[in-house]
Each structure stands twice: as structure tokens, then as C-alpha cells.
XYZ file of C-alpha atoms in Angstrom:
569
model
C 97.259 119.188 126.179
C 98.842 122.479 127.310
C 100.278 122.832 130.770
C 100.765 126.328 132.012
C 102.559 127.841 134.884
C 100.835 130.666 136.761
C 101.006 132.535 140.062
C 98.338 131.936 142.621
C 98.536 135.711 143.673
C 98.041 136.737 140.092
C 94.955 134.302 139.697
C 93.527 135.673 142.873
C 93.782 139.324 141.774
C 92.207 138.540 138.412
C 89.499 136.333 139.970
C 88.685 138.803 142.572
C 88.824 136.468 145.550
C 91.214 134.463 147.722
C 91.873 130.916 146.615
C 93.450 128.250 148.844
C 95.431 125.440 147.255
C 92.881 122.974 148.420
C 90.035 124.780 146.648
C 91.726 124.407 143.309
C 90.470 120.939 143.134
C 86.867 122.162 143.142
C 87.582 125.257 140.902
C 89.731 123.790 138.073
C 87.106 121.451 136.752
C 85.313 124.701 135.623
C 88.056 124.928 132.985
C 88.597 121.175 132.484
C 92.035 121.523 134.439
C 93.842 119.942 137.078
C 96.708 120.979 139.321
C 99.899 119.174 138.470
C 102.282 120.808 140.842
C 102.451 123.573 143.341
C 105.727 125.305 144.284
C 107.217 125.207 147.873
C 105.796 128.752 148.413
C 102.316 127.731 147.285
C 102.292 130.523 144.786
C 103.745 128.985 141.716
C 101.223 126.567 140.176
C 101.497 124.134 137.135
C 98.099 123.454 135.531
C 97.215 121.032 132.869
C 94.222 122.046 130.685
C 92.426 119.151 129.112
C 90.346 120.844 126.392
C 91.979 121.485 123.055
C 88.937 123.463 121.735
C 89.117 126.113 124.545
C 92.321 128.184 123.925
C 90.825 130.932 126.068
C 91.418 128.851 129.138
C 95.210 128.329 128.316
C 96.228 131.338 130.310
C 95.729 132.709 133.795
C 93.282 135.323 132.657
C 90.988 132.767 131.024
C 91.012 130.512 134.273
C 90.319 133.565 136.499
C 87.529 134.799 134.212
C 85.798 131.410 134.462
C 86.162 131.187 138.236
C 84.878 134.858 138.546
C 81.824 134.248 136.327
C 80.906 130.930 137.767
C 81.090 132.544 141.188
C 78.430 135.049 140.078
C 81.020 137.858 139.952
C 80.082 139.536 136.712
C 77.056 139.718 134.374
C 78.103 137.304 131.697
C 78.241 138.669 128.085
C 82.047 138.696 128.309
C 83.787 140.849 125.580
C 86.748 142.972 125.614
C 85.950 146.645 126.475
C 86.823 148.471 123.363
C 87.301 152.278 123.345
C 87.490 154.658 120.446
C 90.999 155.885 119.512
C 92.236 159.028 121.272
C 92.626 160.948 117.974
C 90.632 161.052 114.733
C 90.220 157.920 112.506
C 91.302 154.436 113.377
C 94.858 153.371 113.207
C 95.230 151.515 109.918
C 97.157 148.442 108.715
C 97.258 147.794 104.906
C 97.513 144.291 103.563
C 99.189 144.276 100.235
C 98.609 141.772 97.267
C 101.993 140.071 97.267
C 101.406 138.486 100.723
C 97.925 137.077 99.864
C 99.399 133.793 98.320
C 101.889 133.325 101.237
C 100.186 134.058 104.605
C 97.208 136.216 103.742
C 95.519 137.259 106.920
C 96.496 139.828 109.619
C 94.557 140.972 112.653
C 95.526 143.545 115.328
C 94.421 145.704 118.200
C 95.912 148.192 120.616
C 96.288 147.972 124.375
C 96.953 151.141 126.342
C 97.775 152.117 129.974
C 98.759 148.620 131.136
C 102.078 148.772 133.165
C 104.160 145.830 132.079
C 105.985 144.143 134.926
C 108.050 141.014 134.902
C 105.140 138.643 135.911
C 102.861 140.139 133.238
C 105.518 139.932 130.521
C 106.115 136.297 131.469
C 102.461 135.456 131.090
C 102.212 137.330 127.755
C 105.003 135.328 126.287
C 103.583 131.978 127.692
C 100.267 132.712 126.246
C 101.723 133.688 122.901
C 103.749 130.430 122.753
C 100.989 128.100 123.752
C 98.481 129.537 121.323
C 100.932 129.699 118.435
C 102.500 126.224 118.974
C 99.254 124.217 119.876
C 96.315 126.243 118.484
C 98.372 127.568 115.532
C 99.925 124.185 114.797
C 103.510 125.306 115.386
C 102.896 128.716 113.760
C 101.707 127.054 110.514
C 98.244 128.539 110.842
C 98.756 131.186 113.423
C 101.428 133.276 115.000
C 101.304 136.192 117.421
C 103.423 139.253 117.782
C 103.599 142.082 120.481
C 105.243 145.453 119.667
C 105.899 148.677 121.605
C 103.263 151.015 120.258
C 104.863 154.406 120.912
C 107.740 154.293 118.357
C 105.267 153.179 115.623
C 104.089 155.371 112.681
C 100.759 154.510 111.198
C 99.581 153.247 108.609
C 101.370 150.055 108.939
C 101.906 147.742 105.935
C 101.883 143.904 105.802
C 103.374 142.820 102.538
C 105.849 140.359 101.038
C 109.253 141.179 99.725
C 112.181 139.312 98.122
C 114.287 137.285 100.623
C 117.186 139.716 100.522
C 115.165 142.933 100.211
C 114.486 143.601 103.992
C 117.278 143.772 106.724
C 116.818 144.246 110.401
C 118.063 143.235 113.819
C 115.892 140.276 115.002
C 114.976 139.460 118.521
C 117.711 137.852 120.590
C 120.436 139.096 118.303
C 122.682 142.158 118.007
C 123.476 142.313 114.214
C 121.126 142.961 111.214
C 120.188 139.944 109.068
C 118.208 139.681 105.739
C 114.962 137.702 105.932
C 116.660 134.937 104.099
C 119.547 134.727 106.505
C 117.079 134.617 109.528
C 115.736 131.320 108.183
C 119.142 129.695 108.679
C 120.892 131.807 111.315
C 118.137 132.625 113.798
C 116.990 130.044 116.236
C 113.397 130.567 115.440
C 114.351 130.541 111.761
C 115.912 127.115 112.111
C 112.726 125.885 114.100
C 109.987 127.398 111.801
C 111.973 128.140 108.579
C 110.357 125.070 106.867
C 107.153 127.028 106.639
C 108.659 129.537 104.253
C 111.983 128.103 102.983
C 112.191 128.157 99.100
C 109.480 130.928 98.702
C 110.415 133.658 96.246
C 108.667 136.217 98.479
C 108.561 136.378 102.300
C 106.056 138.204 104.651
C 107.234 141.510 106.015
C 105.528 143.938 108.481
C 106.722 147.595 108.422
C 105.472 151.072 109.561
C 105.037 154.217 107.523
C 108.527 155.487 108.515
C 110.183 152.261 107.227
C 110.783 150.813 110.653
C 110.610 146.933 110.521
C 108.172 145.365 112.953
C 108.703 141.653 112.129
C 109.156 138.805 109.710
C 105.886 136.648 110.402
C 105.866 134.048 111.590
C 109.475 133.809 112.295
C 110.685 136.664 114.605
C 110.091 140.282 115.587
C 112.563 143.144 115.171
C 114.469 144.032 118.236
C 113.863 147.769 117.732
C 110.066 147.758 118.288
C 109.105 144.021 118.597
C 110.986 143.539 122.001
C 108.426 144.476 124.747
C 110.233 145.496 127.974
C 109.313 145.903 131.635
C 107.989 149.375 132.057
C 106.237 149.651 128.691
C 102.619 150.770 128.863
C 101.223 150.677 125.319
C 101.228 147.730 123.076
C 100.222 146.644 119.538
C 98.941 143.109 119.320
C 99.240 141.389 115.938
C 98.046 137.975 114.673
C 98.930 136.592 111.254
C 97.610 133.315 109.817
C 96.040 131.322 106.969
C 92.419 131.711 108.024
C 90.739 134.956 108.845
C 88.187 133.514 111.332
C 91.019 132.095 113.419
C 93.026 135.399 113.267
C 90.126 137.378 114.424
C 89.384 134.788 117.195
C 92.838 135.088 118.599
C 92.768 138.984 118.428
C 89.527 138.943 120.431
C 90.963 136.387 122.932
C 94.131 138.540 123.587
C 92.153 141.655 123.793
C 89.879 140.153 126.438
C 92.823 139.056 128.421
C 94.374 142.411 128.399
C 91.053 144.199 128.970
C 90.712 141.960 132.165
C 93.977 143.292 133.324
C 92.771 146.837 133.048
C 94.078 147.803 129.715
C 92.196 150.161 127.471
C 91.602 148.340 124.158
C 91.482 150.385 121.001
C 90.412 149.015 117.574
C 92.623 148.771 114.475
C 91.330 148.966 110.886
C 92.841 146.273 108.591
C 92.308 147.056 104.879
C 92.621 144.146 102.400
C 93.297 144.510 98.732
C 90.110 142.436 98.077
C 87.051 141.456 99.928
C 87.319 138.828 102.716
C 84.461 136.931 104.298
C 84.290 139.888 106.753
C 84.549 142.484 104.107
C 87.424 144.431 102.558
C 88.086 146.594 105.650
C 87.844 144.759 109.034
C 87.759 146.536 112.226
C 89.338 144.411 114.886
C 88.528 143.187 117.706
C 85.785 141.886 115.475
C 82.705 140.438 117.108
C 80.722 138.254 114.587
C 77.803 138.190 117.049
C 76.802 134.670 115.973
C 74.028 133.066 118.043
C 72.595 129.615 118.655
C 69.126 128.655 119.542
C 68.857 126.313 122.584
C 65.531 124.442 122.522
C 63.667 124.680 125.787
C 63.521 120.872 126.394
C 67.064 120.040 125.302
C 68.902 120.690 128.559
C 66.708 118.200 130.360
C 66.777 115.638 127.535
C 70.697 115.649 127.497
C 71.353 116.002 131.176
C 68.475 113.820 132.497
C 67.778 116.656 134.895
C 64.890 119.032 134.789
C 66.039 122.671 135.000
C 63.752 125.739 135.331
C 64.294 128.738 133.069
C 66.073 130.762 135.755
C 68.608 127.931 136.224
C 69.320 127.696 132.495
C 69.810 131.370 131.863
C 71.919 131.816 135.074
C 74.325 128.967 134.064
C 74.681 130.341 130.478
C 75.471 133.753 131.724
C 77.962 132.215 134.205
C 79.676 130.690 131.188
C 79.989 134.088 129.608
C 77.125 134.149 127.104
C 74.438 136.619 126.365
C 70.999 134.984 126.791
C 67.555 136.159 125.726
C 64.222 134.335 125.678
C 63.164 133.168 122.231
C 60.190 131.201 120.871
C 60.728 127.633 121.951
C 63.909 128.260 123.928
C 66.697 130.755 124.269
C 68.801 132.679 121.909
C 72.422 132.388 123.148
C 75.331 134.790 121.923
C 78.656 133.482 122.925
C 81.697 135.628 123.696
C 83.784 136.764 120.658
C 86.713 134.568 121.697
C 84.701 131.407 121.576
C 84.960 129.477 118.348
C 84.108 125.986 119.476
C 80.306 126.285 119.607
C 78.699 124.251 116.818
C 75.538 122.750 118.251
C 73.042 123.314 121.104
C 74.773 120.420 122.920
C 77.964 122.556 123.286
C 75.891 125.057 125.338
C 74.300 122.238 127.383
C 77.879 121.197 128.240
C 78.543 124.705 129.467
C 75.472 124.484 131.602
C 76.673 121.257 133.206
C 80.257 122.406 133.852
C 79.083 125.733 135.378
C 76.439 124.040 137.608
C 78.998 121.160 138.405
C 78.745 117.517 137.593
C 78.725 116.542 141.218
C 75.153 118.092 141.539
C 73.867 115.472 139.121
C 72.187 112.463 140.621
C 73.599 109.171 138.986
C 71.183 106.577 137.631
C 71.702 102.887 137.450
C 70.922 101.316 134.093
C 67.335 100.063 133.880
C 68.034 97.251 131.409
C 70.874 94.562 131.139
C 72.288 94.344 127.645
C 75.210 92.410 126.119
C 77.530 94.125 123.774
C 78.646 92.735 120.458
C 80.490 93.793 117.399
C 78.254 94.939 114.672
C 78.067 93.105 111.220
C 79.530 96.172 109.548
C 82.474 96.196 111.857
C 83.102 92.469 111.327
C 83.071 93.218 107.507
C 85.558 96.095 107.822
C 87.888 94.079 110.047
C 87.839 91.096 107.437
C 88.581 93.521 104.686
C 91.585 94.897 106.559
C 92.839 91.383 106.907
C 92.548 90.831 102.994
C 94.352 93.977 102.253
C 97.287 93.388 104.659
C 97.568 89.882 103.213
C 97.713 91.383 99.728
C 100.850 93.469 100.911
C 99.297 96.859 101.623
C 99.832 99.014 104.672
C 96.816 100.531 106.536
C 96.510 104.338 107.038
C 93.928 106.187 109.294
C 92.754 109.619 108.571
C 89.964 111.870 109.693
C 86.463 111.833 108.330
C 86.545 115.550 108.316
C 88.589 117.092 105.606
C 88.791 120.284 103.350
C 86.866 121.094 100.242
C 90.228 121.707 98.485
C 91.436 118.102 99.243
C 88.215 116.339 98.267
C 87.038 118.261 95.344
C 89.574 120.916 93.883
C 92.640 118.776 94.048
C 90.772 115.749 92.669
C 89.448 117.785 89.704
C 85.772 116.790 90.422
C 82.611 118.647 90.691
C 80.283 117.183 93.089
C 78.407 118.307 96.274
C 79.817 117.512 99.763
C 78.364 117.712 103.271
C 79.541 120.812 104.835
C 80.033 121.666 108.524
C 77.904 124.625 109.343
C 80.342 126.464 111.628
C 83.919 125.143 111.145
C 86.684 126.186 113.324
C 89.073 125.514 110.528
C 88.694 125.151 106.721
C 90.885 122.086 106.914
C 88.067 120.222 108.578
C 85.104 122.018 107.019
C 83.451 119.175 105.077
C 82.812 115.334 105.480
C 84.740 113.220 103.106
C 82.694 111.523 100.323
C 85.554 109.130 99.316
C 88.793 107.803 100.595
C 91.400 108.263 97.814
C 92.104 111.948 98.690
C 93.152 110.761 102.169
C 95.482 108.229 100.615
C 96.922 110.709 98.224
C 97.563 113.112 101.244
C 99.483 110.353 102.916
C 101.395 109.670 99.716
C 102.224 113.278 99.318
C 103.900 113.309 102.791
C 105.834 110.046 102.119
C 108.052 110.837 99.117
C 111.194 110.223 101.348
C 110.175 106.473 101.904
C 111.506 103.678 99.658
C 109.155 102.805 96.824
C 106.875 100.946 95.975
C 104.178 102.321 98.275
C 101.139 100.243 98.664
C 98.640 101.762 101.126
C 94.871 101.237 101.887
C 92.156 102.567 104.128
C 88.890 101.235 105.337
C 86.498 103.960 106.727
C 83.280 105.880 106.654
C 82.273 108.308 103.961
C 79.190 110.531 103.622
C 77.610 111.181 100.232
C 74.917 113.704 99.199
C 71.795 112.230 97.815
C 68.571 113.541 96.336
C 67.934 116.509 94.229
C 68.306 120.224 95.019
C 64.832 120.338 96.480
C 65.340 117.452 98.983
C 69.057 116.954 99.611
C 69.943 114.274 102.175
C 73.115 112.423 103.027
C 74.043 108.827 103.276
C 76.917 107.416 105.316
C 78.627 104.173 104.343
C 81.845 102.287 104.482
C 84.366 102.150 101.762
C 87.771 100.601 101.054
C 90.402 102.253 98.907
C 93.818 101.235 97.752
C 96.691 103.194 96.258
C 99.816 101.925 94.589
C 102.713 104.378 93.981
C 105.848 103.160 92.056
C 107.922 104.262 89.048
C 106.427 101.575 86.780
C 103.216 100.753 88.326
C 100.267 99.984 85.840
C 96.522 99.600 85.804
C 96.768 95.870 85.352
C 98.851 95.458 88.562
C 96.257 97.193 90.726
C 93.562 95.278 88.833
C 95.048 92.023 89.925
C 94.625 93.122 93.562
C 90.986 94.083 92.815
C 90.534 90.571 91.380
C 91.869 89.023 94.554
C 89.583 91.173 96.650
C 86.475 90.038 94.763
C 87.629 86.385 94.971
C 87.956 86.771 98.772
C 84.592 88.373 99.034
C 82.803 85.862 96.822
C 81.649 88.686 94.532
C 81.049 88.710 90.835
C 81.858 92.123 89.184
C 82.306 93.734 85.761
C 84.472 96.644 84.665
C 82.888 99.261 82.421
C 85.046 101.780 80.683
C 84.114 105.144 81.915
C 85.526 108.739 82.198
C 86.420 110.154 85.516
C 88.276 113.516 86.046
C 90.590 112.115 88.696
C 91.931 109.350 86.277
C 93.638 109.195 82.932
C 91.186 108.984 80.091
C 90.968 105.518 78.752
C 92.687 104.020 81.911
C 89.782 104.115 84.196
C 86.704 101.962 84.779
C 83.543 101.870 86.872
C 83.219 98.693 88.961
C 79.839 97.158 88.673
C 78.465 94.510 91.041
C 75.090 93.137 90.563
C 74.356 95.633 87.846
C 74.972 98.463 90.207
C 77.915 100.959 90.368
C 80.145 100.033 93.317
C 83.347 101.972 92.791
C 86.166 103.081 90.484
C 89.555 101.888 89.445
C 92.212 103.682 87.463
C 95.540 105.516 86.927
C 95.551 108.828 88.648
C 95.694 111.712 86.192
C 99.003 113.788 86.162
C 97.164 117.046 86.832
C 95.814 115.508 90.098
C 99.309 114.259 91.183
C 100.752 117.696 90.419
C 98.087 119.437 92.698
C 99.208 117.001 95.414
C 102.834 117.562 94.623
C 103.350 113.783 93.909
C 106.150 112.990 91.647
C 105.529 109.179 91.280
C 102.879 107.465 89.102
C 99.958 106.166 91.162
C 96.967 103.877 90.580
C 94.074 103.391 92.817
C 90.631 102.010 93.322
C 87.851 102.596 95.786
C 84.806 100.421 96.490
C 81.661 100.489 98.645
C 81.558 97.708 101.106
C 77.722 97.369 100.927
C 77.811 94.610 98.460
C 79.651 92.351 100.995
C 76.523 92.249 103.112
C 74.680 90.662 100.237
C 77.435 88.350 98.977
C 76.290 84.646 99.284
C 79.950 83.459 99.833
C 81.131 86.677 101.569
C 83.153 87.128 104.742
C 80.481 86.326 107.256
């Protein structure tokens, strides 16, 4: 969780009120924060934020905004105040085709008339680093750049060039380097160069006069990418791998600077082909997505009856736009909120703004004794067997990407999708475990072979036809064996042991599966019903995962173990 350093005087100015040190214990829970340390002068504060889904709170502007709104200072509906540009058409940034396969998305906006002093510069850099390192996964998915606006000539161009084709003086240095040299000689290149090292083309951001702006996501140029005390006009840029996250960060940074009095002007980003927001995207970009909050749901979740005025006031004090709707309220969150997936998220906002201390606790009305479920006992017993067979357990997320579950595996089958995913990496529920094992194997090429790994976990499959599509969640076990000379028969012997331990009788039916080699795959049948697959992974699948070692694998549903007469229970 991020820990940030802020100034109390800065927080007070942004919040519009005096804040005593003692009062922070009551105010910081509004942002799931706690005071870790206060300086001797009572001005410097170190605050830990305990919510990884709310990057808008990882800065003094976000903390002050929530304190201000919760105290009734403001009307809700928080968005950056965006003005039209001072002259003619919007400033334009052109994204060129070569960069699409490397780091495809860029977003930007302009902030004018904001005098930059040492304190503001310190906060800008801190926010940049926290967002890029934590929310942007150490710049892998997101990175941020600030530039002095006045020397720039529009339109700007975001492209990709050969590693030795562009030369400029990077931040923190006094000699020009090629992009290739920056990966080895610049401190940020040594830290983040693994994201791009070995690529035939590298990202490059440049203006119409040929002035280099940056080498995303490594470093800015010193000429225009070094913001200094006394500057007043900034270009804010975000690059990344997912457009929804890029626009989210542009909105967040624009809101922060707008809160400090800057005039925010939009920028037009033109892509070579259509994106999810169109071919031309004007940023800051407000998707204006809304959620319906059913009228009875706050009381059902919180156990406390709230009248209509209480609900609407609390939501507005969380920064939302709220209007009455049939059966409840239509709630439109601020454009820097990407964490809202369900009405329960809105109810959490209501509870936080009202304060958990206002809720009356209730003792349980019934006495119950907890126990491990039958399914959990089966899963634990299966883990014991697999460890006894010489396999190592891995644990992975149930949420995954369509690319990993479908495209890389060469299959065509429906998956359960998350309606409003924050990241495409966690946009669908896995329908089988083998892709998770292959992801682990792809990251383990440095370890000595053979690799024998397994996983026991939940999967969700789509059932029913197109007219009535439903989902079914169950437990599976999957095993993967990677070695230079591993064969189908070796893993089949492990399957045989598994069935023996479980008291199961099974048959193997020759069958084709796109993830396995033809003629070296079989469907596992138990009691005349399909229960899983076993086979040698197809070379095309291994190539998509960038795995160089032959692999065999099997996967089974654990539901037959509930019915096995001599099973584990």
C-alpha cells in the first residue's frame, strides 16, 4: 500500500479548513488512510493509504478533495474544469502505427496558469512515481510525463523508431544518448529497460519542430521534460497498454491540477485506427458511465434504514452525480473513478462518508459452529496426493485475460466476462486451470528441469444455449510436467495414481483438442461422463506462451470424488 509525504499547510489550503493533528484520526478513515508519522514541526505528515483500488487518494489533492466533500464543501459531481483552448482548434497528438505493437496508447491534457513552486513540484513527482510504480505495475502498464508547454510546437507525434535513430539529453544527464544507450547508461533505463530491451523499435515522443519530449516509459528529455520552479504551463502525458487506464490517469491528474487552480485544456489524440473510444479521442475523457443503486439495497447491505435525502447527500459527498430513477437512483461517478463495478461499491461510499462509527453494532442472534466444507476437505486431500506424487503447488487468480484462456490456448469457447474491468488482464473468469500453469511455466525457464507443478482451484464455465446462458462454478485439479524428454505415458502414470487414490474407475477416449497434439490427447471419462483432458501440449500453444520446453498436462473436475464409493472422505 502506498505511503505518501505531504504538508499539513498544503492539505489545509486544498481542503479549505484548518486541520489539527488530532483531527486526522477522524478524517483519514474517509480515504482509508492512517497517520504513520508527523514531523517535529507538525507540518510534514507521512500517511499510509490502505486501498489499492483508489489511486485518486494517493496524493494530497485527493485526500483534501474527500475531506472537503465529506464536510459539505462542494456540490459533488467532481470533475476537472476543462476550458476550450485559447486559439482555434484543439492541440493535437498523432499516434503512428509503428508504436501500436509496443506501447499503443497515449493520453494528454494541458494545465495553464499554475505557478510551480518547490512544494508543488515535489508533490507532482511523488504522485507520478506512486501511480506509475504501484497502479502502473512499475511502468509496465502505465507511465506519466510532465513537460514545459511553452517551448512545444504542435502537433506532437508519438511513434516508434530504431534504437539508434533518436538522440537527446535525458533527464539527470548532460550528454546526449541514443535510446538504445539510455537502456544501459541511464538510471531509469537500468531500472525499467527490461520492459523494452531487445525490441527492434522503441517508443519516441517528439514535437513538430523535431524537439524530443521523451522515451516512454524510460525518461524525459532534459530540454522540455524537466519541469522547473517558476514554470506556469504544463503538458501532462500518460502512455500505457490499456486505453481505459490511460484516460483514467489523465482525468485524475487533470482533477488534481484543477483543484490547485490550473486551467485545464483538452488535447486531441488521433490514432491510426479506431479504439474503444473512437479514432480521435479528446482528453480529459469522461465516459459518463452510470450505475443504478436499487432503493432497498443500502438498508439491506448496511442493516440501517436511510431515507432518500440521506442516500443522495452521502453519494454527492463521495463525489458522485445522483438523480432519482425508477426503483432507486442513477449514480454517475467522477471520471477518475475506475473502481466501481457494482451497487455495493456505491454503498461502501455511503458508509464511509457517513462514518462507520454511526452504525449501531448488533450481536448475533444465533449460535453456530463453523466447520470445513466437504469440498474443501476434498481439495485438501487432493493437494496431499499431488505433493506426494512429486508435484509443487502453484496458486493463481481466478480472474484472468481472454488472451491467456482462449487465444493462447487455441480454443474457441465462451467465458464469463467481468462487466466493467479495470484491466484486461483480469477481465474474465477462468474456465480451466492449465493456462495458469502455463503462465507459471513461462516465467520459470531459469529454474532447473524437470518442472512438475499443479493447481487445485475454482473455475467457472458457461452453460446453456444462447437464449439462456448461465454459469457453473466448480473445483478442478490440473497438472503440468515440463522436461526435455517428457512424454504422454509419464503423465498418464500420475493420472493412474490419482484415480487409484480416489477410488475412481476411468477410461481414456481418443479425442481432438486444439490445445494438444493430434493423436496425443484423450478425454477422461468417469462413470460414462466427461471429466477432463490429458495430452501433450501443442507446439503452437507453447510458442504463444514463449515456452521452449516440451510440456504434458491434464485437468480434471473434482466433482466425481464426491460420488466415489472409496474416495477421500
